[in-house]
Every structure is written in structure tokens, then in C-alpha cells.
């Protein structure tokens, strides 16, 4: 059957658009599944069951929030598998922390032939634990201090470009410029690649970083949402039949990064064998960690008795090393650029808060080059970043899968069921944050934080699977804001987008994106 489909589908593809063929196959499978399977009801597990509704085909994030607000903190749906939607903080403590071992895995969300699928975010079970163990030392304070100088150099260039915009009176396409900044930071700090495109046309690295993962629109966005319910179909079509249209990674960008990363790894291994001094960047940390694990594996006896998994050597394949590198490129570029642009937009919308951040910089940073310790003392700036992340978490939906049937109070979560963590519903819940739509950095003062449950703030997740690059993101954001805000003031006006008084609209495409590009005015600050 598989061989027949493999030979038949490509023939059909020549006369029928692949997305229409895929949609037809999905719809047939969906209706057959609905008709033939004995669909258990969440009601028998102590949870109200609701219908996800048509909105989920256009904006799953908004659909989840609306259902929770209408029906309660924990509800059940059917979405290819039994799925629990929740913003119950106590339940989430059990899922993400206390009983993490039963909820290690995320829902399968990546279908691709790219090495990116081996990135730690997408791995499950022991593969996740092994790779996480290998790469964790690459994100220590010592490592971050080593890359800070590269970030600072890019922040200065960003500031110079914005000063030119201010002198000319031009509007700044803030996501485009922010993306060039974060792309250069990752290229230089993580991989030692020489890029120079801030304020210019995108170079090859930045261009491919911006399109590494496909952001779908129109009919294809609906196709991909249905695909999410039946990942086995997408896996078959992508990996067996070879329908590249359904691959979530852009094939051109994948080839580009796979080529330059493998070449760089090979060059560094050759230089290392000659005793040459290696760069202090994240790629070298990954290479060193892999080599150390390889040495442990080589000396480990395969016939050792009674050795637990925890004591086995931790290493990763070259493909996994490439996968971690690609993940760092995408996450370091996209999510940080999104947060930076939204922070600058919110500061433009609230000039009094922008001025307060500026004054804190003047009082805290004693020289042209902020020290790592001074950045740690920029508490109000961190509050601004956190409030931005609360309002606009780059990844507002997270998931876990139950390895075994789990009992929580009067609820039973059956084996194989998924838990959807609705970060928006938590971080915009009036019980957790009064006037939740208001931009108020004081929510994250030490006093206010101490009075709130830690689970109310989840932009980076929580527990053992918390985002490993979180501290790097804060470092990048703080250095960028220090240099930019000392010289530049961001302003909304009648010619910006959004205009003064207009609401910013966002949508969910796996990550948060704005409906239209943000464009801001920038003014030079007067020298003190």
C-alpha cells in the first residue's frame, strides 16, 4: 500500500496542486476517523467536554482562550487525540514540575526532513534528556559573558542605524531592523560568522534565518492546522512521498544552514587536531560537549551490568549537533526580534515609562560599555521586558503528553492525552493580573512578584523543559535597549503603524506575529 501511494501520489501531483491534494486526503481521513473510532468523552474523566469550533482553523490560540474564558479553567476537547485545555495553576505545577516525569514529552509539532527536527525543543523521552544534558553547559554565566562583547558590537551598530533614521525623519520598519540585529548577534556570538547587514539589505545568513520555518497563510494555513491533528499523515507525505510543500522547514534555508554548519564544524575539528586556539562561542561549546561525550562513550563498556541510564555517557550525533545549531539560529533570531520590536512599540506608546527606563540607564550604567553586573541591576528595564512578554509571549501555546494515566483531584488524564497550556489565558487572567490588557511594568516589581504564584508568568515555560536560551535572550534584549535608548526616543504619531490610539493586532502562526509590520518614528535624544 505504501509503495503504491508513493508511486501514485507524485503522478497526481503533476496535474493537481499539492495543497489541494493534501487537503482532500486530510478531509477524507478526518471524516473516516470521526466515523470509525469510538470517541471517548471527557465527561467520563471528570472534565467538561466542549467543541473547539471553526475559529480553531484560523486562530487556535484565540479559540483556546475563548473556550477557557467561557467554560472554565480546565476543559476537554477532541483534536485527533484527547486534549485537555487548562490554565489551572495547581494542575500545571504538577504537570510541569512535581510530576514532570509523567509529562516529559511535548506534542509532535515538527514534520521535516531537516536536521532541525533533532533540536532539543522537539525531542522527547531519553533523546531530550540526553541532548539537554549535553548542551546545558553552553548557556552558563561564564559562556554568556564571553559572547556579550559581540552582542554589544551589534547593539552599537543598531543604534547608529537608528540615529540615521532619526536624522532623515524616516519611519523605522522595526521588526525588519530588529531581525537584522538579532540575526547578526546569533551569527557572530553563536557561530563566529561575519555578517554585516543592520540597516542594509539582508545578507544571505539573515535572509535564510528569516524564512527558516515557513509561516503559512490562506488555504495552506488551514491545511497545516488539520495536519497538526494527524501528524502521521504529514510525516508520511513529507518523509515517504517527498511532498516538500508540507515540510515545515524551508528547503533552501535548510540546505544553506546544513552546508555552512557542517563545513564550519569540519574546519574547527581540523584546526583543533592541529592544536589551534578555538573561538569562545556557542558552536564551539556544542562541539566540545559532543567530543567529551564521544570520549566517554568510547571508554564505556557495553557489557557493564546494572548501569542506569543516568550513568551512561551523554553525547549526540553530528546531525543532532547541526539540529541544535539550527534551533539556536531560529529561536535566537525570531523570538528575540519579536520581543524587541514589541517592547519598543510599547515604550513608544507609553513615553513616561520609556523615560523611566532611560533614567535608570543613566543612573546605573557608569560607562559607555555596560558591565554584566550593571545589566543585572537594570531592574526596571527587566520589568518592562517581562511585561512585554506577559502581553505578547512569542510562543503563547505549549503542550505536554501524559505517559501514563494520571489522577489529579477529581480529574483523570488518560495515557496518551495531551495537555495544552494556554499561556495567554493565564497571563491575561484578571485573577492573576488586574486590568490585564494594561501595560504596567510595576506588576514585576519584587514586591508584586513575591505576592504572586510563579506559575502566572510562563513566557519561557517552567520546570525542567524551560527554555534553555532564556538568559541569553535577556542579555541580548538588555544590551540592545541600553545602547539604543541612550541615544534614541521612540514615538507614535499619525504616520506610524499603529497610529496613536490604534490597537496593535497580532495573530498566531505557531508563534506570535503582527498583522501588519510595526513602523515607528525615532527622534534623537539631546546630549546631557
Short mmCIF file of C-alpha atoms in Angstrom, two decimals:
data_model
loop_
_atom_site.label_atom_id
_atom_site.label_comp_id
_atom_site.label_asym_id
_atom_site.label_seq_id
_atom_site.Cartn_x
_atom_site.Cartn_y
_atom_site.Cartn_z
CA UNK A 1 0.00 0.00 0.00
CA UNK A 2 2.76 2.42 0.94
CA UNK A 3 4.66 1.65 -2.28
CA UNK A 4 1.50 2.15 -4.32
CA UNK A 5 0.86 5.55 -2.77
CA UNK A 6 4.48 6.56 -3.23
CA UNK A 7 4.23 5.87 -6.97
CA UNK A 8 0.68 7.19 -7.39
CA UNK A 9 0.77 10.46 -5.48
CA UNK A 10 3.65 12.07 -7.43
CA UNK A 11 1.74 11.37 -10.67
CA UNK A 12 -1.33 13.11 -9.30
CA UNK A 13 0.84 15.96 -8.11
CA UNK A 14 1.72 16.80 -11.72
CA UNK A 15 -1.89 17.74 -12.52
CA UNK A 16 -3.34 18.68 -9.11
CA UNK A 17 -1.90 21.40 -6.83
CA UNK A 18 -0.25 19.61 -3.94
CA UNK A 19 -2.02 21.61 -1.27
CA UNK A 20 -5.44 20.66 -2.73
CA UNK A 21 -4.46 17.01 -2.88
CA UNK A 22 -3.23 17.18 0.71
CA UNK A 23 -6.40 18.93 1.86
CA UNK A 24 -8.58 16.30 0.18
CA UNK A 25 -6.62 13.48 1.78
CA UNK A 26 -6.84 15.13 5.16
CA UNK A 27 -10.57 15.70 4.95
CA UNK A 28 -11.22 12.10 3.91
CA UNK A 29 -9.05 10.85 6.76
CA UNK A 30 -10.71 13.18 9.23
CA UNK A 31 -14.25 12.03 8.38
CA UNK A 32 -13.25 8.37 8.34
CA UNK A 33 -11.57 8.80 11.71
CA UNK A 34 -14.62 10.57 13.12
CA UNK A 35 -16.96 7.89 11.83
CA UNK A 36 -14.98 4.75 12.66
CA UNK A 37 -13.39 5.49 16.02
CA UNK A 38 -15.06 5.12 19.37
CA UNK A 39 -14.52 8.63 20.65
CA UNK A 40 -14.34 8.67 24.38
CA UNK A 41 -15.90 11.58 26.18
CA UNK A 42 -14.01 13.75 28.67
CA UNK A 43 -17.19 13.75 30.74
CA UNK A 44 -16.31 10.24 31.96
CA UNK A 45 -12.94 11.58 33.17
CA UNK A 46 -14.41 14.38 35.28
CA UNK A 47 -13.96 17.19 32.74
CA UNK A 48 -16.47 19.17 30.73
CA UNK A 49 -16.09 18.40 27.03
CA UNK A 50 -16.56 21.22 24.51
CA UNK A 51 -16.28 21.69 20.77
CA UNK A 52 -13.19 23.50 19.52
CA UNK A 53 -15.19 25.27 16.84
CA UNK A 54 -14.38 26.71 13.44
CA UNK A 55 -12.27 29.53 14.91
CA UNK A 56 -9.52 27.00 15.61
CA UNK A 57 -8.92 26.67 11.86
CA UNK A 58 -7.93 30.33 11.65
CA UNK A 59 -6.58 31.15 15.12
CA UNK A 60 -6.13 28.23 17.52
CA UNK A 61 -4.70 30.49 20.24
CA UNK A 62 -7.78 32.74 20.25
CA UNK A 63 -10.10 29.73 20.19
CA UNK A 64 -8.40 28.22 23.26
CA UNK A 65 -8.61 31.48 25.21
CA UNK A 66 -12.28 31.97 24.36
CA UNK A 67 -13.20 28.42 25.37
CA UNK A 68 -11.43 28.69 28.72
CA UNK A 69 -12.97 32.07 29.46
CA UNK A 70 -16.43 30.72 28.58
CA UNK A 71 -16.31 27.25 30.16
CA UNK A 72 -13.76 27.30 32.99
CA UNK A 73 -10.09 26.80 33.78
CA UNK A 74 -9.90 23.16 32.64
CA UNK A 75 -11.92 21.70 29.76
CA UNK A 76 -11.58 18.81 27.32
CA UNK A 77 -11.72 18.64 23.53
CA UNK A 78 -11.05 16.04 20.83
CA UNK A 79 -8.34 17.03 18.38
CA UNK A 80 -7.13 13.79 16.85
CA UNK A 81 -6.40 12.73 20.43
CA UNK A 82 -7.96 13.56 23.76
CA UNK A 83 -6.77 17.04 24.67
CA UNK A 84 -7.07 18.97 27.92
CA UNK A 85 -7.03 22.78 27.81
CA UNK A 86 -6.05 24.36 31.12
CA UNK A 87 -4.95 27.43 32.99
CA UNK A 88 -5.31 25.76 36.40
CA UNK A 89 -2.08 26.82 38.13
CA UNK A 90 -2.01 23.96 40.62
CA UNK A 91 -2.53 21.37 37.89
CA UNK A 92 0.26 23.00 35.87
CA UNK A 93 2.63 22.76 38.83
CA UNK A 94 2.10 19.02 38.81
CA UNK A 95 2.42 18.70 35.03
CA UNK A 96 5.47 20.95 34.58
CA UNK A 97 7.34 20.35 37.85
CA UNK A 98 6.13 17.94 40.54
CA UNK A 99 5.19 15.06 38.25
CA UNK A 100 7.29 16.11 35.28
CA UNK A 101 8.48 12.54 34.64
CA UNK A 102 4.97 11.64 33.51
CA UNK A 103 4.76 14.70 31.25
CA UNK A 104 8.23 14.93 29.71
CA UNK A 105 7.09 14.99 26.09
CA UNK A 106 5.54 17.72 24.01
CA UNK A 107 3.05 17.10 21.25
CA UNK A 108 4.82 16.34 17.96
CA UNK A 109 4.79 19.66 16.14
CA UNK A 110 7.72 19.46 13.73
CA UNK A 111 7.48 17.47 10.49
CA UNK A 112 10.52 17.93 8.31
CA UNK A 113 13.43 16.15 6.70
CA UNK A 114 15.70 18.85 8.14
CA UNK A 115 18.13 18.22 10.99
CA UNK A 116 16.11 20.90 12.78
CA UNK A 117 13.75 18.13 13.92
CA UNK A 118 16.54 16.95 16.27
CA UNK A 119 16.62 20.33 18.04
CA UNK A 120 16.16 19.88 21.78
CA UNK A 121 12.79 21.68 21.73
CA UNK A 122 11.33 18.94 19.52
CA UNK A 123 12.92 15.88 21.13
CA UNK A 124 11.18 13.50 23.52
CA UNK A 125 11.99 10.95 26.22
CA UNK A 126 15.65 9.99 26.65
CA UNK A 127 16.72 11.80 23.48
CA UNK A 128 15.54 15.07 25.02
CA UNK A 129 17.22 14.33 28.34
CA UNK A 130 20.48 13.29 26.68
CA UNK A 131 20.76 16.31 24.37
CA UNK A 132 19.61 18.76 27.05
CA UNK A 133 22.37 17.37 29.31
CA UNK A 134 24.95 17.89 26.55
CA UNK A 135 24.03 21.46 25.61
CA UNK A 136 23.24 22.95 29.05
CA UNK A 137 26.89 23.95 29.78
CA UNK A 138 26.80 26.12 26.64
CA UNK A 139 24.46 28.59 28.40
CA UNK A 140 26.25 29.19 31.71
CA UNK A 141 27.01 32.68 33.04
CA UNK A 142 30.65 32.27 32.00
CA UNK A 143 29.64 31.48 28.42
CA UNK A 144 27.21 34.39 28.31
CA UNK A 145 29.88 36.83 29.49
CA UNK A 146 32.13 35.60 26.69
CA UNK A 147 29.59 36.44 23.99
CA UNK A 148 28.49 39.78 25.49
CA UNK A 149 31.13 41.78 23.59
CA UNK A 150 29.80 40.53 20.25
CA UNK A 151 26.24 41.44 21.25
CA UNK A 152 27.42 44.87 22.29
CA UNK A 153 29.12 45.50 18.96
CA UNK A 154 25.88 44.71 17.13
CA UNK A 155 23.90 46.91 19.56
CA UNK A 156 26.15 49.86 18.71
CA UNK A 157 25.58 49.28 15.01
CA UNK A 158 21.83 49.11 15.60
CA UNK A 159 21.99 52.44 17.42
CA UNK A 160 23.97 54.07 14.61
CA UNK A 161 21.41 52.91 12.05
CA UNK A 162 18.51 54.26 14.13
CA UNK A 163 20.30 57.58 14.50
CA UNK A 164 20.42 57.83 10.70
CA UNK A 165 16.68 57.13 10.53
CA UNK A 166 16.10 59.90 13.08
CA UNK A 167 18.22 62.41 11.15
CA UNK A 168 16.32 61.67 7.93
CA UNK A 169 12.91 61.63 9.62
CA UNK A 170 12.10 58.21 8.17
CA UNK A 171 9.83 55.69 9.82
CA UNK A 172 11.64 52.59 11.12
CA UNK A 173 10.39 49.13 10.00
CA UNK A 174 11.12 47.92 13.49
CA UNK A 175 10.77 44.14 13.05
CA UNK A 176 12.95 44.21 9.93
CA UNK A 177 15.72 46.14 11.71
CA UNK A 178 15.32 44.19 14.97
CA UNK A 179 15.56 40.96 12.98
CA UNK A 180 18.82 42.10 11.40
CA UNK A 181 20.18 42.89 14.86
CA UNK A 182 19.24 39.54 16.41
CA UNK A 183 20.38 37.64 13.32
CA UNK A 184 23.80 39.31 13.45
CA UNK A 185 24.07 38.63 17.18
CA UNK A 186 23.40 34.92 16.68
CA UNK A 187 25.65 34.67 13.63
CA UNK A 188 28.61 36.28 15.41
CA UNK A 189 28.11 35.23 19.02
CA UNK A 190 26.98 31.68 18.46
CA UNK A 191 28.84 30.64 15.32
CA UNK A 192 31.60 33.13 14.57
CA UNK A 193 30.08 34.04 11.19
CA UNK A 194 30.89 37.51 9.92
CA UNK A 195 27.69 39.29 8.98
CA UNK A 196 27.09 43.00 8.44
CA UNK A 197 23.58 43.87 7.32
CA UNK A 198 21.99 46.04 10.03
CA UNK A 199 20.32 48.90 8.18
CA UNK A 200 21.26 47.40 4.81
CA UNK A 201 19.84 44.73 2.56
CA UNK A 202 19.63 41.34 4.28
CA UNK A 203 22.74 39.23 3.78
CA UNK A 204 22.47 35.52 2.97
CA UNK A 205 22.56 34.37 6.61
CA UNK A 206 19.85 36.80 7.73
CA UNK A 207 17.66 36.16 4.71
CA UNK A 208 17.67 32.43 5.34
CA UNK A 209 17.23 32.87 9.12
CA UNK A 210 14.06 34.87 8.46
CA UNK A 211 12.49 32.11 6.38
CA UNK A 212 13.89 29.01 8.11
CA UNK A 213 10.43 27.95 9.27
CA UNK A 214 7.54 28.52 6.92
CA UNK A 215 4.81 30.89 8.14
CA UNK A 216 1.67 29.78 6.31
CA UNK A 217 -1.24 31.88 5.18
CA UNK A 218 -4.52 31.37 3.33
CA UNK A 219 -5.57 27.83 2.41
CA UNK A 220 -2.22 26.37 3.43
CA UNK A 221 -2.63 27.62 6.99
CA UNK A 222 -5.89 25.64 7.22
CA UNK A 223 -4.21 22.57 5.71
CA UNK A 224 -1.39 22.75 8.25
CA UNK A 225 -3.82 23.12 11.16
CA UNK A 226 -5.65 19.97 10.10
CA UNK A 227 -2.28 18.28 9.60
CA UNK A 228 -1.47 19.03 13.22
CA UNK A 229 -4.27 16.70 14.27
CA UNK A 230 -2.91 13.86 12.14
CA UNK A 231 0.86 14.18 12.19
CA UNK A 232 1.33 10.63 10.91
CA UNK A 233 -0.22 11.70 7.58
CA UNK A 234 2.08 14.69 7.31
CA UNK A 235 5.09 12.54 8.23
CA UNK A 236 4.16 10.04 5.54
CA UNK A 237 3.62 12.70 2.87
CA UNK A 238 6.84 14.57 3.71
CA UNK A 239 9.25 11.75 4.51
CA UNK A 240 7.94 8.89 2.36
CA UNK A 241 6.24 10.58 -0.59
CA UNK A 242 8.52 13.62 -0.61
CA UNK A 243 5.94 16.43 -0.75
CA UNK A 244 8.24 19.29 0.18
CA UNK A 245 5.34 21.77 0.26
CA UNK A 246 4.22 20.20 3.54
CA UNK A 247 7.70 20.31 5.09
CA UNK A 248 7.68 22.90 7.87
CA UNK A 249 11.30 23.89 7.20
CA UNK A 250 12.13 25.89 4.10
CA UNK A 251 14.24 23.58 1.88
CA UNK A 252 16.52 26.33 0.56
CA UNK A 253 17.26 27.66 4.03
CA UNK A 254 17.76 24.14 5.33
CA UNK A 255 20.34 23.37 2.65
CA UNK A 256 22.11 26.67 3.30
CA UNK A 257 22.44 26.20 7.05
CA UNK A 258 23.18 22.49 6.84
CA UNK A 259 26.04 23.21 4.42
CA UNK A 260 27.68 26.10 6.26
CA UNK A 261 27.32 24.47 9.68
CA UNK A 262 28.79 21.13 8.61
CA UNK A 263 31.63 22.92 6.86
CA UNK A 264 32.34 25.06 9.93
CA UNK A 265 32.29 22.04 12.26
CA UNK A 266 34.70 20.16 9.98
CA UNK A 267 37.04 23.16 9.78
CA UNK A 268 37.10 23.55 13.54
CA UNK A 269 37.74 19.88 14.12
CA UNK A 270 40.69 20.05 11.74
CA UNK A 271 42.10 23.16 13.44
CA UNK A 272 41.64 21.52 16.85
CA UNK A 273 43.60 18.47 15.71
CA UNK A 274 46.45 20.86 14.82
CA UNK A 275 46.39 22.39 18.30
CA UNK A 276 44.95 25.74 17.18
CA UNK A 277 43.09 28.01 19.60
CA UNK A 278 39.32 27.67 19.16
CA UNK A 279 36.73 30.52 19.34
CA UNK A 280 34.71 31.04 22.52
CA UNK A 281 31.24 30.81 21.00
CA UNK A 282 28.18 28.61 21.39
CA UNK A 283 29.02 26.40 18.44
CA UNK A 284 32.41 25.57 19.93
CA UNK A 285 30.71 24.78 23.24
CA UNK A 286 28.44 22.33 21.44
CA UNK A 287 31.37 20.76 19.59
CA UNK A 288 33.38 20.42 22.81
CA UNK A 289 30.43 18.90 24.67
CA UNK A 290 29.86 16.41 21.86
CA UNK A 291 33.55 15.45 21.78
CA UNK A 292 33.63 14.96 25.55
CA UNK A 293 30.57 12.73 25.32
CA UNK A 294 32.16 10.79 22.47
CA UNK A 295 35.25 10.13 24.62
CA UNK A 296 33.10 8.92 27.50
CA UNK A 297 31.17 6.65 25.15
CA UNK A 298 34.37 5.19 23.70
CA UNK A 299 35.65 4.24 27.16
CA UNK A 300 32.33 2.88 28.36
CA UNK A 301 31.94 -0.90 28.45
CA UNK A 302 28.87 -2.03 26.54
CA UNK A 303 28.69 -5.07 28.79
CA UNK A 304 28.60 -3.23 32.10
CA UNK A 305 25.92 -4.69 34.31
CA UNK A 306 23.39 -2.73 36.34
CA UNK A 307 24.23 0.69 34.91
CA UNK A 308 21.33 3.14 34.96
CA UNK A 309 20.58 5.47 32.08
CA UNK A 310 21.71 8.44 34.16
CA UNK A 311 25.23 6.98 34.33
CA UNK A 312 25.54 6.33 30.61
CA UNK A 313 27.77 8.70 28.59
CA UNK A 314 25.89 11.67 27.13
CA UNK A 315 26.73 12.58 23.55
CA UNK A 316 24.98 13.44 20.33
CA UNK A 317 25.35 12.70 16.64
CA UNK A 318 26.64 15.24 14.14
CA UNK A 319 23.09 15.60 12.78
CA UNK A 320 21.87 16.42 16.28
CA UNK A 321 24.66 18.98 16.67
CA UNK A 322 23.51 20.61 13.42
CA UNK A 323 19.92 20.46 14.65
CA UNK A 324 20.78 22.28 17.91
CA UNK A 325 22.62 24.92 15.90
CA UNK A 326 19.66 25.48 13.59
CA UNK A 327 17.31 25.74 16.57
CA UNK A 328 19.57 28.34 18.20
CA UNK A 329 19.59 30.34 14.95
CA UNK A 330 15.81 30.31 14.62
CA UNK A 331 14.95 30.88 18.28
CA UNK A 332 17.69 33.46 18.77
CA UNK A 333 16.58 35.39 15.72
CA UNK A 334 12.78 35.15 15.66
CA UNK A 335 11.59 35.18 19.27
CA UNK A 336 14.08 37.80 20.45
CA UNK A 337 13.41 40.08 17.47
CA UNK A 338 9.67 39.79 18.13
CA UNK A 339 10.09 40.71 21.80
CA UNK A 340 12.42 43.64 20.99
CA UNK A 341 10.04 45.15 18.45
CA UNK A 342 7.06 44.82 20.78
CA UNK A 343 8.99 46.30 23.71
CA UNK A 344 9.96 49.32 21.60
CA UNK A 345 6.38 49.69 20.40
CA UNK A 346 5.05 49.62 23.97
CA UNK A 347 7.67 52.14 25.08
CA UNK A 348 6.64 54.42 22.21
CA UNK A 349 3.03 54.01 23.33
CA UNK A 350 3.99 54.91 26.93
CA UNK A 351 6.56 57.75 26.82
CA UNK A 352 6.55 58.14 30.62
CA UNK A 353 7.69 54.53 31.02
CA UNK A 354 10.26 54.98 28.25
CA UNK A 355 11.68 57.97 30.13
CA UNK A 356 11.87 55.99 33.36
CA UNK A 357 13.89 53.25 31.62
CA UNK A 358 16.17 55.92 30.15
CA UNK A 359 16.79 57.48 33.58
CA UNK A 360 17.57 54.06 35.08
CA UNK A 361 20.18 53.50 32.36
CA UNK A 362 21.82 56.86 33.12
CA UNK A 363 21.91 56.11 36.85
CA UNK A 364 23.10 52.50 36.58
CA UNK A 365 25.49 52.28 33.63
CA UNK A 366 28.65 54.18 34.53
CA UNK A 367 30.50 53.98 31.21
CA UNK A 368 29.88 53.64 27.50
CA UNK A 369 30.17 49.86 27.86
CA UNK A 370 27.78 48.34 30.43
CA UNK A 371 29.24 45.56 32.54
CA UNK A 372 27.47 42.24 33.01
CA UNK A 373 26.83 43.22 36.64
CA UNK A 374 25.34 46.60 35.66
CA UNK A 375 22.94 44.87 33.28
CA UNK A 376 21.79 42.75 36.23
CA UNK A 377 20.94 45.92 38.15
CA UNK A 378 18.63 47.27 35.42
CA UNK A 379 15.60 46.05 37.35
CA UNK A 380 13.01 48.38 35.83
CA UNK A 381 14.18 47.53 32.31
CA UNK A 382 13.72 43.87 33.16
CA UNK A 383 10.22 44.65 34.42
CA UNK A 384 9.47 46.27 31.04
CA UNK A 385 10.76 43.19 29.20
CA UNK A 386 8.70 40.89 31.43
CA UNK A 387 5.53 42.94 30.97
CA UNK A 388 6.10 42.83 27.19
CA UNK A 389 6.44 39.04 27.38
CA UNK A 390 3.30 38.81 29.50
CA UNK A 391 1.22 40.70 26.94
CA UNK A 392 2.86 39.18 23.88
CA UNK A 393 4.52 35.83 24.63
CA UNK A 394 6.30 34.81 21.39
CA UNK A 395 5.11 31.20 21.85
CA UNK A 396 1.71 31.50 23.59
CA UNK A 397 0.76 27.82 23.37
CA UNK A 398 2.70 24.95 24.94
CA UNK A 399 1.90 21.27 25.39
CA UNK A 400 2.66 18.08 27.27
CA UNK A 401 1.60 14.45 26.75
CA UNK A 402 0.71 12.04 29.56
CA UNK A 403 3.00 8.98 29.50
CA UNK A 404 0.65 7.13 31.86
CA UNK A 405 -2.85 7.70 33.17
CA UNK A 406 -2.72 10.44 35.78
CA UNK A 407 -5.12 11.38 38.59
CA UNK A 408 -5.49 14.98 39.73
CA UNK A 409 -8.23 15.69 42.29
CA UNK A 410 -11.46 14.56 40.55
CA UNK A 411 -9.89 14.61 37.08
CA UNK A 412 -8.38 11.65 35.25
CA UNK A 413 -5.92 12.35 32.43
CA UNK A 414 -5.73 9.17 30.35
CA UNK A 415 -2.50 7.80 28.96
CA UNK A 416 -1.61 9.50 25.66
CA UNK A 417 -3.82 12.54 26.28
CA UNK A 418 -2.27 15.92 25.60
CA UNK A 419 -2.37 18.99 27.83
CA UNK A 420 -2.49 22.38 26.10
CA UNK A 421 -1.06 25.13 28.30
CA UNK A 422 -2.82 28.36 27.41
CA UNK A 423 -0.20 30.96 28.38
CA UNK A 424 -2.34 33.86 27.14
CA UNK A 425 -5.28 32.70 29.22
CA UNK A 426 -3.01 32.60 32.28
CA UNK A 427 -1.06 35.81 31.76
CA UNK A 428 -4.17 37.82 30.82
CA UNK A 429 -6.36 36.35 33.55
CA UNK A 430 -7.70 39.21 35.75
CA UNK A 431 -7.32 36.94 38.80
CA UNK A 432 -3.57 36.95 38.21
CA UNK A 433 -3.11 40.40 36.68
CA UNK A 434 -5.81 43.02 37.33
CA UNK A 435 -6.56 45.14 34.24
CA UNK A 436 -4.74 42.50 32.18
CA UNK A 437 -4.64 44.48 28.91
CA UNK A 438 -2.86 47.42 30.56
CA UNK A 439 0.91 47.77 30.08
CA UNK A 440 2.20 48.10 33.64
CA UNK A 441 5.83 47.09 34.39
CA UNK A 442 5.19 47.56 38.12
CA UNK A 443 3.50 44.17 38.06
CA UNK A 444 7.03 42.74 38.09
CA UNK A 445 8.45 44.73 40.99
CA UNK A 446 9.98 42.49 43.65
CA UNK A 447 7.06 43.18 45.98
CA UNK A 448 4.40 42.33 43.40
CA UNK A 449 6.23 39.25 42.13
CA UNK A 450 6.56 37.84 45.63
CA UNK A 451 2.80 38.06 46.15
CA UNK A 452 2.01 36.08 43.01
CA UNK A 453 2.21 32.42 42.09
CA UNK A 454 5.29 31.69 39.94
CA UNK A 455 3.07 29.81 37.50
CA UNK A 456 1.31 33.01 36.46
CA UNK A 457 4.29 34.01 34.26
CA UNK A 458 5.21 31.40 31.68
CA UNK A 459 6.66 33.01 28.51
CA UNK A 460 9.67 30.65 28.67
CA UNK A 461 7.75 27.73 30.16
CA UNK A 462 8.57 26.31 33.57
CA UNK A 463 10.32 23.33 35.10
CA UNK A 464 12.98 21.09 33.51
CA UNK A 465 11.87 21.96 29.96
CA UNK A 466 12.05 25.71 30.49
CA UNK A 467 13.63 27.48 27.51
CA UNK A 468 17.38 26.89 27.71
CA UNK A 469 18.16 30.16 25.92
CA UNK A 470 16.19 32.38 28.31
CA UNK A 471 19.20 34.11 29.89
CA UNK A 472 20.80 34.71 26.51
CA UNK A 473 17.58 36.38 25.35
CA UNK A 474 17.53 38.72 28.37
CA UNK A 475 21.20 39.60 27.81
CA UNK A 476 20.58 40.39 24.15
CA UNK A 477 17.48 42.47 24.89
CA UNK A 478 19.10 44.44 27.70
CA UNK A 479 22.25 45.28 25.76
CA UNK A 480 20.19 46.32 22.75
CA UNK A 481 17.91 48.54 24.85
CA UNK A 482 20.77 50.15 26.79
CA UNK A 483 22.58 51.32 23.69
CA UNK A 484 19.50 52.32 21.71
CA UNK A 485 17.57 54.15 24.43
CA UNK A 486 20.58 56.24 25.46
CA UNK A 487 20.54 57.86 22.01
CA UNK A 488 17.05 57.34 20.59
CA UNK A 489 13.48 58.10 21.61
CA UNK A 490 10.68 56.01 20.05
CA UNK A 491 7.44 57.79 19.18
CA UNK A 492 3.94 57.01 17.88
CA UNK A 493 2.30 59.57 15.60
CA UNK A 494 -0.34 59.89 12.89
CA UNK A 495 2.03 58.43 10.33
CA UNK A 496 3.24 55.41 12.31
CA UNK A 497 1.71 51.97 12.35
CA UNK A 498 -0.15 51.59 14.57
CA UNK A 499 -1.08 55.26 14.82
CA UNK A 500 -1.58 56.98 18.16
CA UNK A 501 -4.62 55.44 19.81
CA UNK A 502 -4.86 52.46 17.45
CA UNK A 503 -4.78 48.91 18.74
CA UNK A 504 -1.99 46.57 17.71
CA UNK A 505 -3.34 43.35 16.20
CA UNK A 506 -1.47 40.06 16.37
CA UNK A 507 -2.16 36.52 15.17
CA UNK A 508 -0.89 33.07 15.95
CA UNK A 509 1.08 31.09 13.37
CA UNK A 510 2.89 28.78 15.77
CA UNK A 511 4.49 31.99 17.06
CA UNK A 512 3.09 35.49 17.54
CA UNK A 513 3.25 37.77 14.51
CA UNK A 514 1.73 41.20 13.96
CA UNK A 515 -0.98 41.60 11.32
CA UNK A 516 0.99 44.44 9.77
CA UNK A 517 4.65 45.47 10.25
CA UNK A 518 5.19 47.95 13.09
CA UNK A 519 6.65 51.28 11.93
CA UNK A 520 7.81 53.85 14.48
CA UNK A 521 9.18 57.37 14.48
CA UNK A 522 12.59 57.81 16.09
CA UNK A 523 13.98 61.06 17.49
CA UNK A 524 17.50 61.86 18.64
CA UNK A 525 17.85 62.48 22.36
CA UNK A 526 19.52 65.70 23.39
CA UNK A 527 23.03 65.18 24.78
CA UNK A 528 23.13 65.68 28.56
#
